[in-house]
PDB file of C-alpha atoms in Angstrom:
ATOM      1  CA  MET A   1      16.242 -29.678  21.372  1.00 39.00           C
ATOM      2  CA  ALA A   2      14.690 -30.700  17.994  1.00 37.00           C
ATOM      3  CA  GLU A   3      12.581 -27.298  17.825  1.00 40.00           C
ATOM      4  CA  GLN A   4      15.755 -25.301  18.009  1.00 42.00           C
ATOM      5  CA  PRO A   5      16.815 -26.307  14.390  1.00 45.00           C
ATOM      6  CA  HIS A   6      12.939 -26.258  13.242  1.00 58.00           C
ATOM      7  CA  GLY A   7      13.204 -22.667  14.766  1.00 71.00           C
ATOM      8  CA  ILE A   8      15.941 -21.534  13.037  1.00 71.00           C
ATOM      9  CA  LEU A   9      15.045 -22.918   9.926  1.00 61.00           C
ATOM     10  CA  GLY A  10      11.652 -21.148  10.166  1.00 60.00           C
ATOM     11  CA  LYS A  11      13.478 -17.904  11.209  1.00 61.00           C
ATOM     12  CA  LEU A  12      15.801 -18.164   8.252  1.00 56.00           C
ATOM     13  CA  ARG A  13      12.370 -19.191   6.082  1.00 62.00           C
ATOM     14  CA  HIS A  14      10.689 -16.211   6.888  1.00 54.00           C
ATOM     15  CA  LEU A  15      14.108 -13.613   6.612  1.00 57.00           C
ATOM     16  CA  ILE A  16      14.291 -14.867   3.098  1.00 58.00           C
ATOM     17  CA  GLU A  17      10.663 -14.216   2.291  1.00 66.00           C
ATOM     18  CA  LYS A  18      10.982 -10.685   3.777  1.00 66.00           C
ATOM     19  CA  GLU A  19      13.576 -10.163   0.782  1.00 74.00           C
ATOM     20  CA  LYS A  20      11.908 -11.682  -1.915  1.00 75.00           C
ATOM     21  CA  THR A  21       9.283  -9.475  -1.023  1.00 76.00           C
ATOM     22  CA  VAL A  22      11.242  -6.291  -0.775  1.00 78.00           C
ATOM     23  CA  ARG A  23      12.758  -6.889  -4.110  1.00 79.00           C
ATOM     24  CA  LEU A  24       9.515  -8.031  -5.764  1.00 76.00           C
ATOM     25  CA  VAL A  25       8.224  -4.427  -4.552  1.00 80.00           C
ATOM     26  CA  ALA A  26      11.239  -2.647  -5.212  1.00 79.00           C
ATOM     27  CA  GLY A  27      11.662  -4.258  -8.895  1.00 81.00           C
ATOM     28  CA  ASP A  28       7.981  -2.525  -9.980  1.00 83.00           C
ATOM     29  CA  PRO A  29       7.954   0.729 -10.136  1.00 83.00           C
ATOM     30  CA  THR A  30       4.058   0.602 -10.590  1.00 84.00           C
ATOM     31  CA  LEU A  31       3.722  -1.433  -7.702  1.00 86.00           C
ATOM     32  CA  THR A  32       5.832   0.730  -5.357  1.00 85.00           C
ATOM     33  CA  ALA A  33       3.586   3.759  -6.284  1.00 85.00           C
ATOM     34  CA  GLU A  34       0.905   1.637  -6.143  1.00 89.00           C
ATOM     35  CA  LEU A  35       1.871   0.694  -2.240  1.00 90.00           C
ATOM     36  CA  LEU A  36       3.088   4.402  -1.541  1.00 88.00           C
ATOM     37  CA  LEU A  37      -0.244   5.675  -2.190  1.00 89.00           C
ATOM     38  CA  LEU A  38      -1.982   2.765  -0.376  1.00 92.00           C
ATOM     39  CA  PHE A  39       0.377   3.827   2.730  1.00 88.00           C
ATOM     40  CA  ARG A  40       0.058   7.115   2.404  1.00 88.00           C
ATOM     41  CA  MET A  41      -3.721   6.976   2.779  1.00 93.00           C
ATOM     42  CA  ILE A  42      -3.367   5.138   6.216  1.00 91.00           C
ATOM     43  CA  LEU A  43      -1.087   7.833   7.375  1.00 88.00           C
ATOM     44  CA  ALA A  44      -3.431  10.837   5.923  1.00 91.00           C
ATOM     45  CA  ASP A  45      -5.639  11.287   9.290  1.00 88.00           C
ATOM     46  CA  GLY A  46      -1.874  11.153  11.180  1.00 87.00           C
ATOM     47  CA  GLN A  47      -3.076   7.803  12.812  1.00 86.00           C
ATOM     48  CA  ILE A  48      -2.085   4.528  11.495  1.00 86.00           C
ATOM     49  CA  LYS A  49      -5.439   2.936  12.176  1.00 91.00           C
ATOM     50  CA  GLU A  50      -5.230  -1.206  13.247  1.00 93.00           C
ATOM     51  CA  ALA A  51      -8.395  -1.818  10.818  1.00 95.00           C
ATOM     52  CA  GLU A  52      -6.639   0.257   7.989  1.00 94.00           C
ATOM     53  CA  MET A  53      -3.438  -1.649   7.834  1.00 91.00           C
ATOM     54  CA  SER A  54      -5.255  -4.950   8.387  1.00 93.00           C
ATOM     55  CA  ALA A  55      -7.144  -3.499   4.747  1.00 95.00           C
ATOM     56  CA  LEU A  56      -3.846  -2.952   3.448  1.00 93.00           C
ATOM     57  CA  LYS A  57      -2.777  -6.460   3.983  1.00 92.00           C
ATOM     58  CA  ARG A  58      -5.552  -8.190   2.670  1.00 94.00           C
ATOM     59  CA  ILE A  59      -5.146  -5.845  -0.494  1.00 95.00           C
ATOM     60  CA  CYS A  60      -1.434  -6.545  -0.393  1.00 92.00           C
ATOM     61  CA  ALA A  61      -2.191 -10.450  -0.564  1.00 92.00           C
ATOM     62  CA  GLN A  62      -5.095 -10.567  -2.138  1.00 94.00           C
ATOM     63  CA  GLU A  63      -4.420  -8.458  -5.248  1.00 92.00           C
ATOM     64  CA  PHE A  64      -0.634  -8.587  -5.263  1.00 90.00           C
ATOM     65  CA  GLY A  65       0.001 -11.869  -3.696  1.00 89.00           C
ATOM     66  CA  LEU A  66       2.192 -10.193  -1.257  1.00 88.00           C
ATOM     67  CA  ASN A  67       2.360 -12.449   2.099  1.00 85.00           C
ATOM     68  CA  PRO A  68       1.202  -9.872   4.822  1.00 84.00           C
ATOM     69  CA  ASP A  69       3.499 -11.331   7.560  1.00 81.00           C
ATOM     70  CA  ALA A  70       6.914 -10.774   5.490  1.00 80.00           C
ATOM     71  CA  MET A  71       5.907  -6.799   4.546  1.00 82.00           C
ATOM     72  CA  GLU A  72       8.188  -5.078   7.468  1.00 81.00           C
ATOM     73  CA  GLY A  73      11.202  -4.802   5.015  1.00 82.00           C
ATOM     74  CA  VAL A  74       8.541  -3.183   2.356  1.00 83.00           C
ATOM     75  CA  TYR A  75       7.243  -0.818   4.630  1.00 81.00           C
ATOM     76  CA  THR A  76      10.472   0.370   5.123  1.00 81.00           C
ATOM     77  CA  TYR A  77      11.288   0.406   1.598  1.00 80.00           C
ATOM     78  CA  LEU A  78       8.223   2.671   1.257  1.00 80.00           C
ATOM     79  CA  GLN A  79       9.080   5.033   3.847  1.00 77.00           C
ATOM     80  CA  ASP A  80      12.832   5.581   2.530  1.00 75.00           C
ATOM     81  CA  PHE A  81      11.233   5.800  -0.942  1.00 70.00           C
ATOM     82  CA  ALA A  82       8.273   8.248  -0.093  1.00 66.00           C
ATOM     83  CA  TYR A  83      10.936  10.695   1.061  1.00 63.00           C
ATOM     84  CA  GLU A  84      11.776  10.983  -2.686  1.00 69.00           C
ATOM     85  CA  THR A  85       8.137  10.953  -3.990  1.00 72.00           C
ATOM     86  CA  THR A  86       4.903  12.561  -3.650  1.00 75.00           C
ATOM     87  CA  SER A  87       1.302  11.299  -3.481  1.00 74.00           C
ATOM     88  CA  THR A  88       1.009  13.033  -7.097  1.00 77.00           C
ATOM     89  CA  GLN A  89       4.230  11.535  -8.690  1.00 78.00           C
ATOM     90  CA  SER A  90       2.837   8.257  -7.573  1.00 75.00           C
ATOM     91  CA  ALA A  91      -0.315   8.822  -8.721  1.00 77.00           C
ATOM     92  CA  GLU A  92       0.894  10.279 -12.229  1.00 79.00           C
ATOM     93  CA  MET A  93       2.767   6.476 -12.379  1.00 80.00           C
ATOM     94  CA  PHE A  94      -0.679   5.239 -13.394  1.00 82.00           C
ATOM     95  CA  SER A  95      -1.766   8.074 -15.929  1.00 77.00           C
ATOM     96  CA  GLN A  96      -1.492   6.034 -18.772  1.00 77.00           C
ATOM     97  CA  LEU A  97      -2.644   2.521 -17.428  1.00 83.00           C
ATOM     98  CA  SER A  98      -6.033   1.597 -18.507  1.00 89.00           C
ATOM     99  CA  VAL A  99      -8.985   2.803 -17.147  1.00 92.00           C
ATOM    100  CA  GLU A 100     -10.045  -0.234 -15.260  1.00 93.00           C
ATOM    101  CA  ARG A 101      -6.302  -0.456 -13.778  1.00 90.00           C
ATOM    102  CA  ARG A 102      -6.630   3.332 -12.799  1.00 91.00           C
ATOM    103  CA  GLN A 103     -10.157   2.355 -10.726  1.00 93.00           C
ATOM    104  CA  VAL A 104      -8.958  -0.363  -9.211  1.00 94.00           C
ATOM    105  CA  LEU A 105      -6.033   1.606  -7.454  1.00 93.00           C
ATOM    106  CA  LEU A 106      -9.126   4.564  -6.544  1.00 94.00           C
ATOM    107  CA  ASN A 107     -11.045   1.484  -5.286  1.00 95.00           C
ATOM    108  CA  HIS A 108      -7.709   0.062  -2.831  1.00 95.00           C
ATOM    109  CA  MET A 109      -7.276   3.690  -1.543  1.00 95.00           C
ATOM    110  CA  ILE A 110     -11.514   4.302  -0.817  1.00 95.00           C
ATOM    111  CA  ALA A 111     -11.327   0.638   0.940  1.00 96.00           C
ATOM    112  CA  ILE A 112      -8.206   2.151   3.441  1.00 96.00           C
ATOM    113  CA  ALA A 113     -10.074   5.525   4.100  1.00 94.00           C
ATOM    114  CA  GLU A 114     -13.441   3.642   4.368  1.00 94.00           C
ATOM    115  CA  ALA A 115     -11.266   0.772   7.100  1.00 95.00           C
ATOM    116  CA  ASP A 116     -11.956   2.104  10.127  1.00 92.00           C
ATOM    117  CA  GLU A 117     -15.667   3.999   9.439  1.00 90.00           C
ATOM    118  CA  GLU A 118     -14.490   7.176   9.540  1.00 88.00           C
ATOM    119  CA  ILE A 119     -13.075   9.548   6.082  1.00 90.00           C
ATOM    120  CA  ASN A 120     -11.247  12.958   7.501  1.00 91.00           C
ATOM    121  CA  SER A 121     -10.987  15.913   5.446  1.00 93.00           C
ATOM    122  CA  ASN A 122      -7.254  14.786   4.624  1.00 93.00           C
ATOM    123  CA  GLU A 123      -8.267  11.958   3.673  1.00 93.00           C
ATOM    124  CA  MET A 124     -10.769  13.047   1.314  1.00 93.00           C
ATOM    125  CA  LYS A 125      -8.305  15.146  -0.204  1.00 93.00           C
ATOM    126  CA  LEU A 126      -5.668  12.990  -0.926  1.00 93.00           C
ATOM    127  CA  LEU A 127      -8.153  10.886  -2.436  1.00 93.00           C
ATOM    128  CA  GLY A 128      -9.649  13.882  -4.312  1.00 93.00           C
ATOM    129  CA  ARG A 129      -6.101  14.761  -5.964  1.00 91.00           C
ATOM    130  CA  THR A 130      -5.521  11.420  -6.333  1.00 91.00           C
ATOM    131  CA  ALA A 131      -8.583  10.393  -8.527  1.00 92.00           C
ATOM    132  CA  SER A 132      -8.287  13.864 -10.542  1.00 91.00           C
ATOM    133  CA  ILE A 133      -4.493  12.837 -11.320  1.00 88.00           C
ATOM    134  CA  LEU A 134      -6.144   9.214 -12.423  1.00 89.00           C
ATOM    135  CA  GLY A 135      -8.451  11.184 -14.583  1.00 90.00           C
ATOM    136  CA  PHE A 136     -11.622  10.564 -12.334  1.00 91.00           C
ATOM    137  CA  ASP A 137     -14.358  13.333 -10.427  1.00 86.00           C
ATOM    138  CA  LEU A 138     -15.375  11.967  -6.866  1.00 77.00           C
ATOM    139  CA  LYS A 139     -18.249  14.047  -6.181  1.00 73.00           C
ATOM    140  CA  THR A 140     -19.665  13.777  -2.942  1.00 55.00           C
ATOM    141  CA  LYS A 141     -23.482  13.836  -2.000  1.00 47.00           C
ATOM    142  CA  SER A 142     -24.613  16.695   0.273  1.00 43.00           C
TER     143      SER A 142
END
């Protein structure tokens, strides 16, 4: 019986953490835009691959201090937000930020695209469009 309250408290803590994470993302338009672009990079090849999700979770934890285990609500929020926002609109939010900050965003997108060790044409198109909006020119070697 002693485990039930701990289990209930654990579930309650998890729910609070999820809600806190969603509020943090929803309250920061730049973070929302970046996460939306990163999530769209995962979807660009038409599949959600574990390696790409792992890269996203690592980025969320290391760069934004978001608990990867509390991201379910954020994914739902991003899915809802995505219907109203294009990748171009998301990237344009970064056009006024420093070159370094824009480079970090592009690096995160590249890390996700490379996570499954394969970059397809849709991923390259999204990277190219985003790089252009951010003021970079992606050149591929032949």
